[in-house]
Amino acid sequence: MNMNHDNSDCVCLHSRRSTIAVLARQGEPLRLVHLGQRIDEPYLFEGQEYPELYPSVGIDMHRQDAFCISDPRTSERIPVQLLVAQVHNREDSLCLLLEDRDVGVSLSLQIHSFRASDLFSFQLSITNEADDPLVLEYASSLFLPLPFKTGTVTSFSGRWASEMHMHHTVLQTGTFSLAEQCGVRTTRYTNPSVIIGEGDRPAAEYSGTCIGAAVAHSGNYSIEIHAEAESQMLLRIAEPRMTSRRELQAGKTHTCPLVLLSHSDEGMTGLTHSFHSWAREEGLRDGKRERLTVLNSWEAAYFDFNEKTLKGLIDRAAECGIELFVLDDGWFGELYPRDDDSSSLGDWEVNPRKLPNGLCGLSEYCREKGLGFGLWVEPEMISRASRLYERHPEWVFASDRLVATEERNQLLLDLSRREVIAFIKEVFSSLLVPENGISYIKWDCNRHVHSLSGPPEVLEGYIRGYYEILSWLESSYPLVTIQNCASGGGRVEYGALSRTHEFWTSDCTDAHNRIYMQWGSSHFYPPYVAASHVSSTPNHITGRSIPMKFRCDVAMAGRMGIEMDPAGATDRELAILKQAVSDYKSIRHILTEGDFYRLCSPYGNEYTASMFSTEREAVLFIYCIDYRPGDWRAPLRLRGLLDDTTYRIRELNRTDSERHMMNLSKRMTADGASFRGEVLRIEGLPIAFSGQYESRVYHLY
Ligand code: GLA
């Protein structure tokens, strides 16, 4: 091989452990040289055909293309040959401008490296440089040849009350595709994230090569992975073709949704650490701040409450050591009181029949009891039975005016309209006055857009409006925490999360079901912002009965809260609940700062386990979900500990009453023991259960 060959057009962008290298020769197509493990000086092999990045329809023999432009008069597709025109390479970013001067199209690609987190972001814009309009049929945010011959795709999907279940698909040839066209609540069925492991098995937890990508956008998306007859793979993230066609006027630019990407040679855990670290640093509001414990009124009271009953609930929240009381749906509507879900959305003033002293009466009471006060609002919605609808039927989102589709008896407001944005800001301005003492908003969104919803520009305008209001809230009320809720996990993506503080994982609060959802969402989204509430038993959605300790132990692995009236608990359950809230506060800094490790999957196993580790401390969660009698179990090997450090173990959530009642033999708990990190890593911690829904939470320090 030629040792003095010309490497000068090979441009690299590094993160701590990975490198993206492209061949960016002036006047030639942009090509990918390397995506993977960090390499300081990639070698350009002579005669090697490096794959083109962002090829258009009609150019060469490409079987897949990144974008397509057509002529608005004839609908003919126009081949576009983009050639490198400018390259700006800085330590943490790479900006490339590609042009086809004959057609009059340019493409700007910005790749940013978040070095410490080992994560790259991709932002792509296409500009019509011609004198006449063009049609952009579709464009890809990311079009990335992958360094794998075959791969296994891991994705997360589900439905209402059953979000984020993990699925694996081996892809040797053909296409795997995920898409969402719900317009505004785009993680309801399928999360916009994917992991591709090299080879014909899912990426392992701690070893092996994989790539993880997530779309940071609250609108429609499609993720496709193509495998070409065991020769190469390709990842394409784009707007779905059905909703992406738009006219691009002369001089106009279309910017595609931001995509986040990470490469790991340390299995799925490597990816998880990258995404969690990026979320703490960049991807969440106040990402390093510990989240408060919450009692949310929904499952405790639904629509049936008044000031007196809520004060009782606040008393009991305070007794449990909770830090924030959140008043959910049902507090508003004067002419159309919100007593069920058939009316009132849009009329965001207090119902005086239920709350004669207004919101300030309640917030004042919370303050006396040492609690913060939060409020549920669904600002994007309008009910036909509302004063707002009487005044502004024209504010309803376009397609609903045409086809009158209702979901949960409600319609969407058109957030692409300035007057609607102004109205929603006014609503918040009047709610967030100092006397109301509101420090937390639960922003809900209980319906999505019908698939017939007009041109993509309207939806884009909607998402821009949604983001504008969230940014305005951030700058005008920086101390107000925002929970991102959309019938549960309908907006668990980094477009919404980067403008909010936490998310409501699911309307299903059954601890058994939550284990799977929390497991799934932990791959890309940090557990300390996944709201996880202890609810009553039998569970309101599944009817399943689960002991209080297990319910608490599951809630403690996320942002802990309560979703029930503690008055419904027995004395013993109440003692466990109080203990759990107090124990949670003593370890939540570990959840916030620590690295998360999935130790044993809930899929197909008797028990599941995970842990968070900081340099000095750790917290370990073990849940038996499918008890299989037998004495011996392989010890559980722990992660993230320092070999030479001795850790003491304190079992959390163990009340004295429980100790006596269970009369467990000593080997059932590690409470009080001390072990070196190396022992816990190599030999592991002995595990024992005596039945389903037994659980352990250990603090190691
Ligand atoms: C949605 C939310 C719930 C609750 C109800 C209120 O379903 O996900 O938590 O707020 O709305 O109507």
XYZ file of C-alpha atoms and ligand atoms in Angstrom:
713
model
C 0.000 0.000 0.000
C 1.091 3.543 -0.726
C 2.278 5.102 2.539
C 2.378 8.665 1.141
C -1.034 8.776 -0.382
C -3.243 11.851 -0.232
C -5.434 11.879 2.836
C -6.095 15.586 2.851
C -9.768 15.440 1.823
C -10.676 12.974 4.521
C -12.332 14.993 7.247
C -12.875 13.549 10.718
C -15.144 14.398 13.583
C -14.353 12.621 16.831
C -16.150 11.966 20.046
C -14.417 10.317 22.984
C -14.700 6.789 21.588
C -16.025 7.200 18.037
C -15.127 8.808 14.743
C -17.102 9.870 11.695
C -14.832 10.342 8.683
C -16.030 11.645 5.318
C -14.342 12.126 1.991
C -15.143 15.742 1.123
C -13.334 16.526 -2.133
C -14.349 19.813 -3.741
C -16.576 19.203 -6.753
C -17.177 15.521 -5.920
C -20.017 13.759 -4.089
C -19.679 13.461 -0.319
C -18.713 9.959 0.774
C -18.582 8.131 4.080
C -15.193 6.677 4.939
C -15.745 5.549 8.503
C -18.357 5.480 11.221
C -17.325 3.567 14.296
C -14.570 3.162 16.793
C -12.328 6.167 17.208
C -9.458 6.323 14.755
C -7.204 9.371 14.660
C -6.073 9.057 11.047
C -8.277 6.915 8.832
C -6.583 5.568 5.709
C -8.137 6.164 2.291
C -7.748 2.942 0.357
C -7.151 3.416 -3.331
C -9.808 1.848 -5.495
C -12.206 1.478 -2.570
C -15.718 2.702 -3.392
C -16.844 4.705 -0.409
C -20.651 5.017 -0.287
C -22.227 8.336 -1.158
C -23.984 10.316 1.569
C -27.288 11.931 0.589
C -27.685 10.627 -2.984
C -30.713 11.936 -4.874
C -33.211 10.033 -6.966
C -32.023 9.371 -10.483
C -28.282 9.536 -9.860
C -26.050 6.535 -10.552
C -27.308 3.090 -9.708
C -28.287 3.769 -6.110
C -30.995 1.464 -4.892
C -31.915 3.805 -2.077
C -31.943 7.560 -2.147
C -31.917 10.278 0.488
C -34.180 12.816 -1.142
C -36.254 13.558 -4.185
C -37.040 16.795 -5.971
C -39.621 17.233 -8.699
C -40.833 19.866 -11.108
C -44.107 21.435 -9.841
C -45.439 21.896 -13.375
C -44.777 18.462 -14.809
C -44.360 16.394 -11.602
C -41.250 14.945 -13.218
C -38.542 13.865 -10.817
C -35.328 15.816 -11.212
C -31.990 14.053 -10.741
C -29.786 16.132 -8.442
C -26.046 15.581 -8.243
C -24.848 17.231 -5.068
C -21.151 18.039 -5.031
C -19.037 19.288 -2.155
C -18.760 23.100 -2.251
C -17.634 24.071 1.267
C -16.220 22.294 4.298
C -15.875 23.832 7.761
C -14.290 21.558 10.260
C -13.938 22.542 13.894
C -13.089 20.418 16.878
C -16.704 19.732 17.776
C -18.522 20.237 14.511
C -18.410 19.586 10.830
C -20.420 21.770 8.435
C -20.678 20.752 4.823
C -22.308 22.526 1.937
C -23.209 20.464 -1.111
C -24.579 21.974 -4.295
C -26.049 21.144 -7.662
C -25.639 24.442 -9.491
C -27.406 23.254 -12.636
C -30.632 22.359 -10.872
C -30.227 25.065 -8.228
C -30.352 23.010 -5.034
C -28.020 23.128 -2.055
C -27.837 20.985 1.011
C -26.255 21.994 4.278
C -25.286 19.298 6.741
C -24.167 20.082 10.271
C -22.790 17.303 12.402
C -22.023 18.149 15.991
C -19.982 16.020 18.341
C -20.888 16.022 22.027
C -17.501 14.616 22.936
C -17.950 13.852 26.581
C -21.243 12.054 25.960
C -20.014 10.221 22.868
C -22.941 11.356 20.801
C -23.361 13.096 17.436
C -26.260 15.210 16.198
C -27.187 15.594 12.515
C -29.079 18.577 11.165
C -29.815 18.837 7.468
C -31.333 21.672 5.416
C -32.213 21.828 1.744
C -32.450 25.163 -0.091
C -34.011 25.980 -3.411
C -31.337 28.171 -5.050
C -33.217 28.306 -8.381
C -35.464 31.134 -9.616
C -38.572 28.968 -9.765
C -40.367 26.848 -7.199
C -39.422 23.197 -6.786
C -41.242 20.364 -5.080
C -39.416 18.567 -2.306
C -41.051 15.142 -2.436
C -39.117 13.855 0.571
C -35.840 14.410 2.360
C -33.874 12.447 4.930
C -32.452 13.856 8.131
C -29.997 11.006 8.101
C -28.918 8.685 5.330
C -26.141 6.575 6.683
C -24.495 3.496 5.236
C -23.707 1.250 8.213
C -20.512 -0.712 8.652
C -22.453 -3.997 9.077
C -23.292 -6.801 6.650
C -26.274 -7.940 8.693
C -27.797 -6.521 11.801
C -30.477 -6.911 14.434
C -32.813 -4.036 15.068
C -34.145 -3.276 18.529
C -37.122 -0.936 18.692
C -39.685 0.168 21.276
C -43.370 0.247 20.644
C -46.785 -0.399 22.170
C -50.023 1.467 22.585
C -51.942 3.488 25.142
C -51.267 2.177 28.677
C -48.721 -0.263 27.284
C -45.900 1.854 25.906
C -42.240 1.135 25.146
C -42.133 -2.639 24.839
C -38.901 -3.906 23.391
C -38.826 -5.829 20.083
C -35.952 -7.385 18.154
C -35.841 -8.078 14.407
C -32.988 -9.853 12.684
C -32.381 -8.229 9.311
C -30.373 -10.156 6.769
C -32.033 -8.767 3.706
C -34.944 -6.412 3.070
C -36.269 -3.430 4.956
C -37.290 -2.835 8.545
C -39.395 0.236 8.986
C -41.024 2.251 11.767
C -43.206 5.246 11.102
C -45.584 7.497 12.954
C -48.135 9.810 11.382
C -49.994 11.022 14.459
C -48.664 14.510 13.790
C -48.374 15.808 17.331
C -48.258 12.819 19.653
C -45.760 10.770 17.795
C -44.539 8.258 20.350
C -47.936 6.872 21.149
C -47.307 3.627 19.274
C -43.669 3.631 18.245
C -40.787 5.469 19.797
C -38.565 7.369 17.336
C -35.460 5.492 18.395
C -33.684 2.406 17.202
C -30.670 0.277 18.082
C -28.901 -1.706 15.380
C -26.593 -4.420 16.644
C -24.034 -6.007 14.350
C -24.841 -9.599 13.369
C -27.832 -11.861 13.750
C -28.536 -11.324 17.456
C -29.737 -8.299 19.395
C -26.891 -6.159 20.670
C -25.715 -7.526 24.018
C -25.873 -5.345 27.119
C -22.157 -4.875 27.704
C -20.279 -6.039 24.651
C -20.429 -5.887 20.891
C -20.907 -3.162 18.341
C -24.149 -1.279 17.947
C -25.487 2.033 16.759
C -28.341 3.912 18.401
C -30.313 6.731 16.810
C -33.187 8.877 18.051
C -35.215 11.606 16.368
C -35.489 14.821 18.405
C -38.780 15.990 16.961
C -42.446 16.013 18.019
C -43.860 15.452 14.532
C -44.097 12.615 12.017
C -41.068 10.498 11.246
C -39.998 7.338 9.539
C -37.015 5.152 10.367
C -35.921 2.576 7.816
C -33.098 0.096 7.929
C -32.210 -1.614 4.677
C -30.113 -4.711 4.424
C -28.825 -5.502 0.971
C -28.266 -9.225 0.492
C -25.719 -9.512 3.266
C -23.443 -6.913 1.731
C -24.271 -3.616 3.402
C -26.828 -1.892 5.575
C -28.287 1.553 5.522
C -30.094 3.671 8.092
C -32.492 6.284 6.790
C -34.410 8.656 9.054
C -36.855 10.908 7.281
C -40.285 12.448 7.276
C -42.827 9.859 6.086
C -43.471 10.157 2.370
C -47.228 10.469 2.828
C -46.860 13.699 4.812
C -43.624 15.194 3.544
C -44.342 16.546 0.042
C -44.043 20.358 -0.073
C -43.385 23.196 -2.463
C -40.080 24.908 -1.948
C -40.305 28.455 -3.249
C -37.231 30.121 -4.778
C -34.758 30.977 -2.018
C -36.575 28.936 0.634
C -34.982 26.377 2.916
C -36.478 23.303 4.497
C -34.802 22.025 7.666
C -35.277 18.361 8.543
C -35.733 17.102 12.108
C -32.625 16.739 14.256
C -31.273 13.230 14.700
C -29.029 12.000 17.528
C -26.663 9.133 16.934
C -24.170 7.179 18.971
C -21.861 4.284 18.241
C -20.880 1.813 20.937
C -18.434 -1.037 21.173
C -19.720 -1.726 24.658
C -23.165 -3.015 23.744
C -26.458 -1.336 24.551
C -25.186 -0.026 27.865
C -22.582 2.052 26.013
C -25.393 3.683 24.012
C -27.537 4.197 27.082
C -24.710 5.945 28.914
C -24.161 8.252 25.928
C -27.821 9.226 25.664
C -28.285 9.643 29.423
C -25.142 11.740 29.765
C -26.190 13.914 26.811
C -29.696 14.269 28.314
C -28.249 15.457 31.627
C -25.921 17.932 29.923
C -28.013 19.112 26.961
C -31.156 17.195 26.228
C -33.403 18.024 29.193
C -34.337 21.206 30.959
C -32.281 21.508 34.158
C -30.924 18.045 33.495
C -28.727 17.931 36.568
C -31.401 18.969 39.020
C -33.045 16.385 41.262
C -36.782 16.014 40.623
C -39.337 16.401 43.436
C -41.663 13.675 44.658
C -45.268 14.259 43.578
C -48.755 13.240 44.646
C -50.940 13.556 41.544
C -54.701 13.683 42.111
C -55.876 11.801 38.985
C -56.296 8.206 40.195
C -57.048 9.446 43.723
C -60.048 11.590 42.762
C -60.587 11.674 38.965
C -63.198 14.444 38.363
C -64.860 14.004 41.726
C -63.425 16.461 44.250
C -63.927 19.743 46.041
C -61.682 21.967 48.103
C -62.342 19.982 51.257
C -61.515 16.597 49.759
C -58.402 17.976 48.071
C -57.195 19.472 51.328
C -57.539 16.027 52.890
C -55.431 14.631 50.058
C -52.824 17.348 50.576
C -52.718 16.500 54.305
C -52.044 12.872 53.499
C -49.445 13.767 50.843
C -47.638 15.831 53.461
C -47.816 12.968 55.972
C -46.167 10.726 53.385
C -43.305 13.187 52.974
C -44.298 14.171 49.432
C -42.905 17.496 48.180
C -45.418 18.581 45.534
C -49.168 18.211 45.141
C -50.482 18.199 41.558
C -54.130 18.929 40.838
C -55.049 16.943 37.733
C -58.023 17.262 35.355
C -61.445 18.549 36.490
C -60.622 21.898 38.190
C -61.885 24.265 35.465
C -64.965 25.392 33.508
C -67.597 27.717 34.926
C -70.381 27.740 32.350
C -69.340 24.263 31.215
C -67.994 22.592 34.343
C -65.475 19.848 33.647
C -67.097 16.925 35.480
C -66.200 14.342 32.883
C -64.204 14.329 29.658
C -67.017 15.597 27.423
C -66.559 19.348 27.870
C -64.714 22.505 28.959
C -61.261 22.211 27.357
C -60.208 25.755 26.484
C -62.047 27.364 29.427
C -59.082 27.511 31.750
C -60.681 29.296 34.649
C -61.466 27.725 37.998
C -64.798 26.036 38.611
C -65.947 28.019 41.702
C -68.373 25.278 42.711
C -65.489 22.900 43.320
C -62.887 25.431 44.397
C -64.609 28.481 45.955
C -61.264 29.919 47.075
C -59.672 29.453 43.706
C -56.302 27.932 42.958
C -54.661 30.217 45.493
C -56.833 28.677 48.245
C -55.231 25.324 47.468
C -51.704 26.518 46.823
C -51.770 28.464 50.066
C -52.806 25.286 51.867
C -49.992 23.362 50.151
C -47.522 26.017 51.267
C -48.712 25.739 54.875
C -48.122 22.009 54.672
C -44.668 22.460 53.124
C -45.659 21.276 49.642
C -45.303 22.866 46.218
C -48.404 23.158 44.033
C -48.763 21.891 40.461
C -51.597 22.002 37.933
C -52.773 19.879 34.980
C -53.503 21.763 31.751
C -54.195 20.548 28.238
C -53.495 23.777 26.365
C -53.608 22.469 22.794
C -57.223 21.284 23.063
C -60.767 22.544 22.698
C -64.100 20.884 23.534
C -67.195 21.678 21.483
C -68.984 22.248 24.783
C -66.885 25.215 25.862
C -67.039 28.989 25.844
C -63.889 29.019 23.743
C -65.593 27.004 21.002
C -68.598 29.352 21.052
C -66.227 32.268 20.512
C -63.651 30.748 18.184
C -64.837 27.710 16.259
C -62.384 28.815 13.534
C -59.440 28.054 15.834
C -59.996 24.318 15.474
C -57.201 22.542 13.625
C -57.916 22.511 9.883
C -58.559 18.855 9.215
C -60.909 18.567 12.176
C -63.003 21.405 10.778
C -63.294 19.381 7.601
C -63.847 15.878 8.878
C -64.913 16.621 12.469
C -62.959 13.792 14.032
C -63.034 13.765 17.786
C -60.900 11.687 20.074
C -61.836 11.629 23.762
C -64.548 14.150 22.758
C -62.021 16.806 21.905
C -60.547 18.750 19.014
C -57.140 20.290 18.523
C -56.501 23.997 18.401
C -54.507 25.162 15.425
C -51.171 26.059 16.977
C -49.871 27.285 13.652
C -52.057 30.409 14.110
C -50.555 33.420 15.887
C -53.818 34.237 17.698
C -53.996 30.706 19.134
C -50.411 30.919 20.371
C -51.212 34.300 21.914
C -54.311 32.823 23.585
C -52.353 29.936 25.139
C -49.676 32.310 26.402
C -52.407 34.438 27.977
C -53.869 31.358 29.655
C -50.491 30.570 31.209
C -49.914 34.207 32.156
C -53.169 34.258 34.090
C -52.567 30.877 35.736
C -48.950 31.512 36.663
C -49.575 34.705 38.628
C -47.629 34.708 41.931
C -50.785 34.407 44.084
C -51.631 31.051 42.480
C -48.274 29.702 43.664
C -47.953 27.210 40.787
C -44.465 25.716 40.515
C -45.263 22.766 38.222
C -47.374 22.252 35.112
C -48.503 18.862 33.865
C -48.909 19.621 30.128
C -51.159 16.938 28.680
C -52.121 16.128 25.094
C -54.877 13.539 24.838
C -55.362 13.234 21.117
C -53.376 13.234 17.945
C -53.868 14.574 14.451
C -55.961 12.730 11.965
C -53.922 11.347 9.098
C -55.757 13.511 6.568
C -54.364 16.603 8.180
C -53.542 18.847 5.290
C -50.194 19.993 3.930
C -47.015 19.373 5.938
C -46.499 23.114 6.430
C -49.584 23.273 8.686
C -48.281 20.487 10.908
C -44.842 22.046 10.960
C -46.414 25.338 11.957
C -48.222 23.480 14.737
C -45.009 21.955 16.101
C -43.262 25.337 15.840
C -46.135 26.864 17.824
C -45.882 24.119 20.444
C -42.129 24.702 20.785
C -42.573 28.463 20.830
C -44.921 28.247 23.807
C -42.611 25.877 25.687
C -39.611 28.167 25.049
C -41.634 31.169 26.142
C -42.595 29.315 29.340
C -38.935 28.560 29.940
C -37.832 32.160 29.585
C -40.847 33.735 31.323
C -41.228 31.204 34.153
C -37.811 29.568 34.489
C -38.627 28.096 37.892
C -41.794 26.296 36.801
C -41.219 22.600 36.180
C -42.993 21.159 33.125
C -44.113 17.567 32.954
C -44.523 16.322 29.398
C -47.590 14.069 29.341
C -49.544 12.874 26.309
C -52.081 10.266 27.514
C -49.020 8.784 29.168
C -46.019 8.230 26.949
C -47.257 9.904 23.760
C -44.383 12.386 23.559
C -41.333 10.589 24.852
C -38.821 12.058 22.419
C -36.075 14.651 22.649
C -37.942 17.344 20.705
C -40.445 17.674 23.559
C -38.054 16.536 26.307
C -35.456 19.193 25.544
C -38.140 21.753 26.428
C -39.552 19.999 29.501
C -38.282 18.447 32.722
C -39.824 14.990 32.907
C -42.391 12.730 31.278
C -45.385 10.704 32.362
C -44.352 7.212 31.327
C -47.809 5.683 30.940
C -51.402 5.872 32.140
C -50.920 2.306 33.314
C -49.495 2.454 36.829
C -49.504 -1.307 37.438
C -46.013 -1.993 38.831
C -45.735 -5.281 36.933
C -46.456 -3.613 33.572
C -44.348 -0.587 34.453
C -41.270 -2.785 34.846
C -41.311 -3.514 31.102
C -42.021 0.091 30.132
C -39.320 1.453 32.429
C -36.907 -1.129 31.044
C -37.723 -0.069 27.465
C -37.592 3.675 28.009
C -34.301 3.416 29.954
C -32.441 2.640 26.730
C -32.631 6.230 25.495
C -34.292 8.234 28.292
C -32.942 8.588 31.844
C -35.116 6.912 34.500
C -34.924 9.855 36.938
C -37.220 11.834 34.596
C -39.665 8.964 33.956
C -42.540 9.711 36.349
C -43.390 6.523 38.186
C -46.204 6.611 40.737
C -47.421 4.223 43.427
C -51.126 3.604 42.818
C -53.847 1.686 44.603
C -54.470 -2.013 44.395
C -56.186 -3.671 42.541
C -54.791 -1.483 39.776
C -57.452 0.649 38.049
C -56.395 -0.379 34.554
C -55.243 -3.985 34.867
C -57.153 -5.127 37.964
C -53.960 -6.732 39.269
C -53.171 -6.768 42.994
C -49.566 -6.224 43.981
C -48.107 -5.715 47.485
C -47.328 -2.147 48.527
C -43.626 -2.804 48.979
C -43.244 -4.011 45.391
C -45.244 -1.045 44.084
C -42.965 1.325 46.007
C -39.790 -0.427 44.912
C -40.788 -0.093 41.249
C -41.779 3.577 41.606
C -38.452 4.321 43.315
C -36.516 3.377 40.186
C -37.984 6.360 38.329
C -39.105 9.827 39.428
C -41.101 8.607 42.396
C -44.603 9.799 43.115
C -48.016 8.722 44.390
C -51.136 8.314 42.232
C -53.628 7.270 44.927
C -55.285 8.520 48.053
C -53.128 7.211 50.892
C -56.364 7.034 52.924
C -57.137 3.860 50.993
C -54.003 2.123 52.295
C -53.847 -0.041 55.418
C -51.680 1.138 58.322
C -48.977 -1.291 57.342
C -49.079 -0.206 53.687
C -48.961 3.412 54.748
C -45.874 2.761 56.856
C -44.176 1.157 53.853
C -45.184 4.058 51.598
C -43.818 6.683 54.000
C -40.610 4.768 54.448
C -40.213 4.443 50.682
C -40.685 8.171 50.043
C -38.116 8.948 52.709
C -35.662 6.328 51.417
C -36.127 7.568 47.865
C -35.086 11.071 48.871
C -31.919 9.633 50.390
C -30.846 7.969 47.126
C -32.349 10.096 44.336
C -29.040 11.900 43.788
C -27.642 8.519 42.699
C -30.448 8.128 40.136
C -29.828 11.678 38.902
C -26.045 11.545 38.628
C -25.308 7.857 38.302
C -24.695 5.588 35.350
C -27.559 3.199 34.736
C -26.945 -0.521 34.255
C -29.529 -3.063 33.140
C -28.444 -6.253 34.922
C -31.161 -8.800 34.224
C -33.958 -8.383 31.694
C -37.642 -8.817 32.622
C -38.156 -10.617 29.306
C -38.146 -14.366 29.917
C -36.570 -14.244 33.371
C -37.784 -15.025 36.862
C -36.585 -11.680 38.110
C -35.288 -8.429 36.730
C -32.566 -6.177 38.146
C -30.925 -2.861 37.390
C -28.679 -0.422 39.202
C -27.355 3.136 39.206
C -23.747 3.822 40.172
C -21.852 6.999 40.908
C -18.174 6.934 41.828
C -18.880 6.299 45.483
C -22.398 4.929 45.787
C -24.902 2.739 44.040
C -28.515 1.677 44.303
C -29.681 -1.730 43.185
C -33.257 -2.787 42.329
C -34.311 -6.447 42.162
C -37.876 -7.534 41.344
C -39.220 -11.084 41.212
C -41.883 -11.078 38.488
C -42.332 -14.763 37.698
C -41.371 -16.840 40.727
C -39.905 -20.251 39.923
C -39.480 -22.378 43.059
C -36.015 -23.661 43.787
C -33.234 -22.877 46.200
C -30.317 -21.897 44.111
C -29.952 -18.996 41.762
C -26.819 -17.761 40.087
C -25.524 -14.727 41.977
C -26.247 -11.355 40.426
C -23.104 -9.670 39.123
C -23.093 -5.937 39.739
C -21.705 -3.152 37.562
C -20.199 0.282 37.866
C -18.497 -0.301 41.236
C -14.845 0.331 42.068
C -12.990 -2.954 42.545
C -10.922 -1.803 45.490
C -13.675 -0.067 47.392
C -15.587 -1.787 50.156
C -19.312 -1.128 49.946
C -21.695 -1.388 52.843
C -25.171 -2.535 51.954
C -28.291 -0.987 53.398
C -31.632 -2.426 52.424
C -34.198 0.269 51.679
C -37.963 0.148 52.047
C -37.902 -2.303 54.907
C -40.197 -1.326 57.691
C -39.981 -3.051 61.056
C -43.460 -4.450 60.588
C -42.371 -6.025 57.336
C -39.251 -7.487 58.909
C -41.352 -9.250 61.520
C -44.149 -10.266 59.279
C -42.014 -11.839 56.602
C -39.799 -13.510 59.176
C -37.280 -14.008 56.469
C -34.137 -15.956 57.044
C -30.982 -13.887 57.023
C -29.824 -15.128 53.650
C -32.812 -13.421 52.010
C -31.261 -10.003 52.505
C -27.828 -8.512 52.167
C -28.736 -5.758 54.644
C -25.792 -4.815 56.842
C -23.181 -6.783 54.880
C -20.035 -5.273 53.323
C -18.258 -6.457 50.188
C -15.454 -5.284 47.971
C -16.511 -3.994 44.572
C -14.448 -6.671 42.875
C -16.357 -9.435 44.697
C -19.703 -7.977 43.656
C -18.511 -7.619 40.064
C -16.959 -11.065 39.682
C -18.740 -13.376 42.142
C -21.923 -11.373 42.393
C -24.522 -10.984 45.100
C -26.497 -14.079 46.173
C -30.180 -13.869 45.252
C -33.132 -15.517 46.993
C -36.906 -15.232 46.652
C -39.844 -16.902 48.271
C -42.589 -15.739 45.923
C -43.762 -13.498 43.121
C -43.669 -9.722 43.697
C -40.916 -9.920 46.231
C -38.400 -7.175 45.702
C -35.240 -5.705 47.136
C -33.730 -2.245 46.966
C -30.156 -1.935 48.217
C -28.133 1.186 48.795
C -24.409 0.512 48.456
C -22.130 3.121 49.987
C -54.450 11.692 30.527
C -53.227 11.634 31.425
C -53.642 11.234 32.815
C -54.657 12.203 33.350
C -55.843 12.291 32.408
C -56.782 13.397 32.827
O -54.983 10.433 30.312
O -52.262 10.764 30.908
O -52.524 11.156 33.663
O -54.042 13.450 33.503
O -55.422 12.551 31.071
O -57.855 13.522 31.980
